[in-house]
Structure formats: C-alpha cells, structure tokens
mmCIF file of N, CA and C in Angstrom:
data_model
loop_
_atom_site.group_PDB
_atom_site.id
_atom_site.type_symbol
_atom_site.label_atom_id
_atom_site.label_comp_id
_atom_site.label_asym_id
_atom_site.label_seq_id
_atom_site.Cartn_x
_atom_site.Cartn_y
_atom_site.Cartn_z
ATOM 1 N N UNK A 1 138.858 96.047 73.695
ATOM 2 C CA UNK A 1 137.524 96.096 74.266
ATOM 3 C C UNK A 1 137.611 96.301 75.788
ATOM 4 N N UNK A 2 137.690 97.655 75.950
ATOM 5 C CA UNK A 2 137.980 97.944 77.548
ATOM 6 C C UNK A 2 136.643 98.335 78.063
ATOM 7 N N UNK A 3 135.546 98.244 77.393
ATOM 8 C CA UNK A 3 134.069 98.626 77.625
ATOM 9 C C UNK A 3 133.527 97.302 78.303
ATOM 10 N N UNK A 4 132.534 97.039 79.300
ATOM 11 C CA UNK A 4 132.224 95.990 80.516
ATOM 12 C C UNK A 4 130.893 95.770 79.864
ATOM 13 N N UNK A 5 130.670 94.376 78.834
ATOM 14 C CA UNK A 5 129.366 94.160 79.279
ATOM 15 C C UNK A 5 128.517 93.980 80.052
ATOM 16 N N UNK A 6 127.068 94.192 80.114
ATOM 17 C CA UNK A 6 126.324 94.143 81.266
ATOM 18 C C UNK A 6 125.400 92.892 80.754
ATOM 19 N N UNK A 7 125.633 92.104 81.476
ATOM 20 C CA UNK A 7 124.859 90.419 80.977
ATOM 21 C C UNK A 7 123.370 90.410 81.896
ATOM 22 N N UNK A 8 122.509 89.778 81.192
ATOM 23 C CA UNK A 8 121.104 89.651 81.884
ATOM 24 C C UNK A 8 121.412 88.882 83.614
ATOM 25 N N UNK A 9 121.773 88.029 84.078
ATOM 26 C CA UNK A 9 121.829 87.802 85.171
ATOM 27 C C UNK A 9 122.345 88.594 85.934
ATOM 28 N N UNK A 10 123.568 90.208 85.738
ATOM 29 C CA UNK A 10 123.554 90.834 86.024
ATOM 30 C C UNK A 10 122.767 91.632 86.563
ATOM 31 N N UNK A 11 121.549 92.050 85.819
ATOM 32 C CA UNK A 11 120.588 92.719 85.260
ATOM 33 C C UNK A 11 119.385 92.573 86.612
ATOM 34 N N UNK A 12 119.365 91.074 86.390
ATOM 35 C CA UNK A 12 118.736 90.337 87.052
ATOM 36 C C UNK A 12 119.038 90.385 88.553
ATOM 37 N N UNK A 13 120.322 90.138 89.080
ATOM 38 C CA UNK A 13 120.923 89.950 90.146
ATOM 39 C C UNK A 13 120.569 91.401 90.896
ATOM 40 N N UNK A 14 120.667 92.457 90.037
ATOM 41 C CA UNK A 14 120.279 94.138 90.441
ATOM 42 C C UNK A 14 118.923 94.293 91.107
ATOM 43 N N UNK A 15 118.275 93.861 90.303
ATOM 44 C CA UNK A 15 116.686 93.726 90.430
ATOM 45 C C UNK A 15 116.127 93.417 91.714
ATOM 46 N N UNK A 16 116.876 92.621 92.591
ATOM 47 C CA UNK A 16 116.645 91.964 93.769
ATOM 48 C C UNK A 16 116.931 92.870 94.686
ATOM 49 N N UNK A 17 117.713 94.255 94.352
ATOM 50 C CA UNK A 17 118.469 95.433 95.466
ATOM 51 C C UNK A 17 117.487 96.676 95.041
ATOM 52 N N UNK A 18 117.051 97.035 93.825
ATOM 53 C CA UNK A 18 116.426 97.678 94.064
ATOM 54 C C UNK A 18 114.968 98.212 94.030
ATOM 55 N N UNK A 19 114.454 99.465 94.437
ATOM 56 C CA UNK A 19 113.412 99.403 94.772
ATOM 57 C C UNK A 19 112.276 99.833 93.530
ATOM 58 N N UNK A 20 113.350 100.821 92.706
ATOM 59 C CA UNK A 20 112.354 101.780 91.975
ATOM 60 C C UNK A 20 112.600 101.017 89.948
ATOM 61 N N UNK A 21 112.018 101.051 89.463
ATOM 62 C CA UNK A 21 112.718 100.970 87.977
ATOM 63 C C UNK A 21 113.460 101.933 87.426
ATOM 64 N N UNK A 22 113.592 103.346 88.245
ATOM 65 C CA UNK A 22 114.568 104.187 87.729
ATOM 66 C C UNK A 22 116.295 103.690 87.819
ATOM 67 N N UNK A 23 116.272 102.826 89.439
ATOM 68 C CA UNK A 23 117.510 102.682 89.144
ATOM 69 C C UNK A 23 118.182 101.649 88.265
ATOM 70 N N UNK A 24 117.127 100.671 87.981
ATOM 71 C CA UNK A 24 117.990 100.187 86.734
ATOM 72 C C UNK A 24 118.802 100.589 85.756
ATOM 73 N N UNK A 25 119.715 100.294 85.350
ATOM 74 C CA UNK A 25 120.682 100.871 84.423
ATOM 75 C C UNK A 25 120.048 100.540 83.376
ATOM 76 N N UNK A 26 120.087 101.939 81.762
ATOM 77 C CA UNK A 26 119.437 101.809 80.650
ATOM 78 C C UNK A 26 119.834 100.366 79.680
ATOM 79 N N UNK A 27 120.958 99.911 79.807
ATOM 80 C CA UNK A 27 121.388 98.917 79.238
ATOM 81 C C UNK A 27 120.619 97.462 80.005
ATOM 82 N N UNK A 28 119.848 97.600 80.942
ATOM 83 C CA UNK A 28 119.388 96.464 81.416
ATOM 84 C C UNK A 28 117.890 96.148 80.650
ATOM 85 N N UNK A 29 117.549 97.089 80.435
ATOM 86 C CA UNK A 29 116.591 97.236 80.423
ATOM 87 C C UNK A 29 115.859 96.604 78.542
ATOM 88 N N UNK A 30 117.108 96.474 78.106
ATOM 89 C CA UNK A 30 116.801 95.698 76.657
ATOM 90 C C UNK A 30 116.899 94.185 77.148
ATOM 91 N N UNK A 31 116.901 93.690 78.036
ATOM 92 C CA UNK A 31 116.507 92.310 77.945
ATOM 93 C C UNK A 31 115.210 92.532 78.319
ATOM 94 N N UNK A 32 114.342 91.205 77.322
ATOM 95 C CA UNK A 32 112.793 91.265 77.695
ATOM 96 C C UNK A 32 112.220 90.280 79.156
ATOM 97 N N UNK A 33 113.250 89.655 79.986
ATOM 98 C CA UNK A 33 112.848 89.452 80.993
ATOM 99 C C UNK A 33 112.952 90.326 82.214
ATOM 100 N N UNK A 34 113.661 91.365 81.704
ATOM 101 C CA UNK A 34 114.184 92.327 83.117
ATOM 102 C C UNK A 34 112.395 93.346 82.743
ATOM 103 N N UNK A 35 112.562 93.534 81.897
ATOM 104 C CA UNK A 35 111.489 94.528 81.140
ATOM 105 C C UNK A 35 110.095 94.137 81.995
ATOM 106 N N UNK A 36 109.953 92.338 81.913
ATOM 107 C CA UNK A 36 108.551 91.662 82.683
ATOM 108 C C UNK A 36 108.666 91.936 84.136
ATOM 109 N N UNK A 37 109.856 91.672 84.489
ATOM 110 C CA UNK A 37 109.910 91.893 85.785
ATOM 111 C C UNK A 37 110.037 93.324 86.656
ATOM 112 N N UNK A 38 110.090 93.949 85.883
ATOM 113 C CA UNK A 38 110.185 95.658 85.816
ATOM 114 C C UNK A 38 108.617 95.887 85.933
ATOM 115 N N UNK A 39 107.693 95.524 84.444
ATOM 116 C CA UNK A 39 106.658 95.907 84.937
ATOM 117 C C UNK A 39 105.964 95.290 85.778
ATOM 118 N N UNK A 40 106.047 93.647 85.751
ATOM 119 C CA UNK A 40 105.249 93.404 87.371
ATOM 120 C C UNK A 40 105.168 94.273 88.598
ATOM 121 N N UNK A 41 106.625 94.410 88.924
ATOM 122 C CA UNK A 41 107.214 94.707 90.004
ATOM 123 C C UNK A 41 106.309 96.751 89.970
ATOM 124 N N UNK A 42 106.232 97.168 89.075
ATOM 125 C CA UNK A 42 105.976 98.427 89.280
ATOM 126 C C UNK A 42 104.089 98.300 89.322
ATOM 127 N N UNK A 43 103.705 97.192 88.911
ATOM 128 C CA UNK A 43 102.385 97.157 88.901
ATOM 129 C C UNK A 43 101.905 96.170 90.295
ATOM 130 N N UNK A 44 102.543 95.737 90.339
ATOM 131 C CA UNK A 44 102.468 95.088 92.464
ATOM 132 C C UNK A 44 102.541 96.346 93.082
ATOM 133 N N UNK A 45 103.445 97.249 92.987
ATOM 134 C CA UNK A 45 103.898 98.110 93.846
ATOM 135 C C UNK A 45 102.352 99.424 93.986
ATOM 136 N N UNK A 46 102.009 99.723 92.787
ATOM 137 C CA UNK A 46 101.040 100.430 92.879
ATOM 138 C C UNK A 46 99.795 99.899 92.844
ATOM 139 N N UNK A 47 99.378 98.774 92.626
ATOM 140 C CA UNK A 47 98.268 97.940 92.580
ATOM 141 C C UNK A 47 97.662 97.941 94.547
ATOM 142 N N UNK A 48 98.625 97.198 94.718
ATOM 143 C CA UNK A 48 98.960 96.469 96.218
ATOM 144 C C UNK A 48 99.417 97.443 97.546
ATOM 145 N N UNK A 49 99.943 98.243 96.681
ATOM 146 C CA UNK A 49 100.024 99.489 97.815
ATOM 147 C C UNK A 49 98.657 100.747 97.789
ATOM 148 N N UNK A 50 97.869 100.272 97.210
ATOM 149 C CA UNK A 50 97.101 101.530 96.718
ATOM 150 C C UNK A 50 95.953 100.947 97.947
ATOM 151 N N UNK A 51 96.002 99.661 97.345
ATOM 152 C CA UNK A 51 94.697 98.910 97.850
ATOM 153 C C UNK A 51 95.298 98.399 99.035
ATOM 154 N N UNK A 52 95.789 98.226 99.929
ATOM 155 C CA UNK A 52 95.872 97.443 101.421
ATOM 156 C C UNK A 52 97.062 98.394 101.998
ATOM 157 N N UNK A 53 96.881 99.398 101.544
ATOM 158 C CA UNK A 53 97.286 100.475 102.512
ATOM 159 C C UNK A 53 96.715 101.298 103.715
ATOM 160 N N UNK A 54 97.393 101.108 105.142
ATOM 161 C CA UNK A 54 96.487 101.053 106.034
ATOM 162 C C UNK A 54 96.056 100.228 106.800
ATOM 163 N N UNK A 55 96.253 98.885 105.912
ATOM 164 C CA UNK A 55 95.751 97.946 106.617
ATOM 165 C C UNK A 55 96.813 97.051 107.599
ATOM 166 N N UNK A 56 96.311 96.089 108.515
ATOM 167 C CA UNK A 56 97.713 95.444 109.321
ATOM 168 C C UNK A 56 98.255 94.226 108.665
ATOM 169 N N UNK A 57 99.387 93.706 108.467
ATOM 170 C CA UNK A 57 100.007 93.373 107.992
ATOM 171 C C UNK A 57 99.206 91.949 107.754
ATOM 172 N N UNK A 58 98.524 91.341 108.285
ATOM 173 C CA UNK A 58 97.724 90.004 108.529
ATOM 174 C C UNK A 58 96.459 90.423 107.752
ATOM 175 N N UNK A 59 96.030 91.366 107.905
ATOM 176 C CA UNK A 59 94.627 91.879 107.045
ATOM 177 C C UNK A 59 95.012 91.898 105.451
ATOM 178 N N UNK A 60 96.149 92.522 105.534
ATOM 179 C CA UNK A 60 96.974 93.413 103.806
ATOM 180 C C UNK A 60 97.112 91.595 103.627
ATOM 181 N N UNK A 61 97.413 90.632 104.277
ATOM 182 C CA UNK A 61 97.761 89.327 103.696
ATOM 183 C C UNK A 61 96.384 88.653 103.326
ATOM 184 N N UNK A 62 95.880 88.693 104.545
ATOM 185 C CA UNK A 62 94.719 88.014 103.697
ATOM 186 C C UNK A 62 94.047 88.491 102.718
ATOM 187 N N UNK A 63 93.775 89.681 102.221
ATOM 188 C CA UNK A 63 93.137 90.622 101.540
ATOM 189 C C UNK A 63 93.941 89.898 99.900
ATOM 190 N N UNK A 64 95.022 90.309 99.800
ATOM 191 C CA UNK A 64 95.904 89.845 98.585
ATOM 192 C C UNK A 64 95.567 88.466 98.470
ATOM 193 N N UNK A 65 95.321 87.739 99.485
ATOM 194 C CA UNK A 65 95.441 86.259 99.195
ATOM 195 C C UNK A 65 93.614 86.068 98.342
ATOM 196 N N UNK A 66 92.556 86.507 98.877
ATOM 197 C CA UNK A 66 91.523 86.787 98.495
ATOM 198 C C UNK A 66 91.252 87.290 96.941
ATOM 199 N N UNK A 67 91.956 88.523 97.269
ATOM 200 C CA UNK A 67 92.099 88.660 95.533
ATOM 201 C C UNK A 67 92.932 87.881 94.545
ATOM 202 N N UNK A 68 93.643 87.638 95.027
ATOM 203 C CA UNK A 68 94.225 86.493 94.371
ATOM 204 C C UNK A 68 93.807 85.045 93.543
ATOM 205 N N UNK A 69 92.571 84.613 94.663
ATOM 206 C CA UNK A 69 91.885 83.597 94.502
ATOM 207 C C UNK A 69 90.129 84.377 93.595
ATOM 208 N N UNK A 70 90.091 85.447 93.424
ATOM 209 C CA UNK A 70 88.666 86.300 93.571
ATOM 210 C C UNK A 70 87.635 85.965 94.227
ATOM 211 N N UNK A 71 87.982 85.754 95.553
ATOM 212 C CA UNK A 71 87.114 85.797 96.507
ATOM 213 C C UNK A 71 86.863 87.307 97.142
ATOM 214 N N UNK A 72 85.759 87.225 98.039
ATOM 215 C CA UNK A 72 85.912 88.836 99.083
ATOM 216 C C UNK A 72 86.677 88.362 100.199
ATOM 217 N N UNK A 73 87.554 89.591 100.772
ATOM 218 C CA UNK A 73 88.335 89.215 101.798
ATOM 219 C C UNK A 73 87.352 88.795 102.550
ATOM 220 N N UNK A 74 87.815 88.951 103.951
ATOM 221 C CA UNK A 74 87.229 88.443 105.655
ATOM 222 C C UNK A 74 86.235 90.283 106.062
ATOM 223 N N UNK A 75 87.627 91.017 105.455
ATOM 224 C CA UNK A 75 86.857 92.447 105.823
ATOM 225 C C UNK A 75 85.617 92.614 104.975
ATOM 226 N N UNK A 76 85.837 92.329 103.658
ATOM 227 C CA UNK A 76 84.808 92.608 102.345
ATOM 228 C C UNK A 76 83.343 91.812 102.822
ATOM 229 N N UNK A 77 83.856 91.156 103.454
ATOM 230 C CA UNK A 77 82.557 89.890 103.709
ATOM 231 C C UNK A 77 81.602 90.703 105.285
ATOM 232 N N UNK A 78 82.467 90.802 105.846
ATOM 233 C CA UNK A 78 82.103 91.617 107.198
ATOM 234 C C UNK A 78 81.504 92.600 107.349
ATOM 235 N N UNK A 79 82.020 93.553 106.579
ATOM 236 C CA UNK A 79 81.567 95.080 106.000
ATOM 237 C C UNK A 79 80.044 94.798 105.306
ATOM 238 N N UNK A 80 79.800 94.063 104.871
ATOM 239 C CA UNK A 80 79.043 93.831 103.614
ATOM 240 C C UNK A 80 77.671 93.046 104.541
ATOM 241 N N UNK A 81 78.040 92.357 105.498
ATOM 242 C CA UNK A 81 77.150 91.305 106.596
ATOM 243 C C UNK A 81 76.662 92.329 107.936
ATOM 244 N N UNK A 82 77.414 93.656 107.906
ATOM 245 C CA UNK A 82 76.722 94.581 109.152
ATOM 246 C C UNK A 82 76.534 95.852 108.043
ATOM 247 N N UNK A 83 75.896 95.864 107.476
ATOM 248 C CA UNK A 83 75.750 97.076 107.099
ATOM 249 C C UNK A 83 74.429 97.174 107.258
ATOM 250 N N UNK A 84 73.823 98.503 107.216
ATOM 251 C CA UNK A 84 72.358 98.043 107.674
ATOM 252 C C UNK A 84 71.747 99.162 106.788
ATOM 253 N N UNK A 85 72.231 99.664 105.978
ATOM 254 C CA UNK A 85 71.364 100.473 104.477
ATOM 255 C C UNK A 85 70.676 99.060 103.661
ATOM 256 N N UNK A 86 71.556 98.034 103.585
ATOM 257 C CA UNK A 86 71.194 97.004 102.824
ATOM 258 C C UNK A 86 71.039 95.945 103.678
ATOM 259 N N UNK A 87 69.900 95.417 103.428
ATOM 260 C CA UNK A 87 69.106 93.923 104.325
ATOM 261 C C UNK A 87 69.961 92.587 103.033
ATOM 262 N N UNK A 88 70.647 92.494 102.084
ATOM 263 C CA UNK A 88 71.315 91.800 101.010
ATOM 264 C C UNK A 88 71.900 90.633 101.828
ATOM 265 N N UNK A 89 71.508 89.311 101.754
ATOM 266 C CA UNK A 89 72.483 88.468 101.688
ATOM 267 C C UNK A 89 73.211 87.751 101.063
ATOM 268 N N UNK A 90 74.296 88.067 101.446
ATOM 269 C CA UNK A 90 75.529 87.118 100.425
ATOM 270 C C UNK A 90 75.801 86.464 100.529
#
C-alpha cells in the first residue's frame, strides 16, 4: 500500500489555506463535513461579497452584524430617515 490516504483533518487543515472550492482535492470532498464547510464558505463568499461590497470595512461590519441579528443596518436606517419621496416613519 504505497498509495497516501487523505484523512478528514487533512482535508480540514487545507480548508484554512484555501480560497476557492476548486482547490480542494476530489478525495476531500467525500467527507460530509468538508462538503458543509465548502458550501458555507462559498455561500459567505458570494452572499457577503455581493452585498457589502464597496462598503468600508466598519460599515461592511456593522451591516453583517445587523443582518445577522435582522435588524436594518445604521445605513438602512439613515437612508430610509432622509429620504424625502417618503414622509414613512420607522
């Protein structure tokens, strides 16, 4: 047996270096915790980059932290308190 298994903490340990799910190796990818953390990680990435892109790094934080909790951010609230098509208070 001169063939190298590839063990989940392996798998795991990878996960932390890279960026994309392509580079995971196909053999990692049959454990079902690399698999969760694969798709989180690809659904943060486009979720979170889609939406607080642009923004400064303190804004993109509070914003996530907001949705997080489902509140409106500080901006959502602001935007929404000077607008002047709508007399609406929230």
């Amino acid at each position: 047996d001169t063939e190298k298994r590839i063990t989940k903490t392996f798998c795991e340990s990878i996960l932390k270096e890279v960026s994309k799910s392509t580079d995971v190796p196909h053999e990692c990818k049959q454990f079902s915790s690399v698999k969760e953390i694969l798709r989180k990680q690809d659904s943060n990435r486009t979720d979170h980059a889609i939406a607080f892109e642009g923004m400064s790094p303190q804004d993109a934080h509070d914003a996530m932290a907001a949705r997080e909790k489902g509140h409106l951010s500080p901006i959502q609230v602001k935007r929404r308190m000077t607008k002047t098509s709508h007399t609406r208070i929230w």
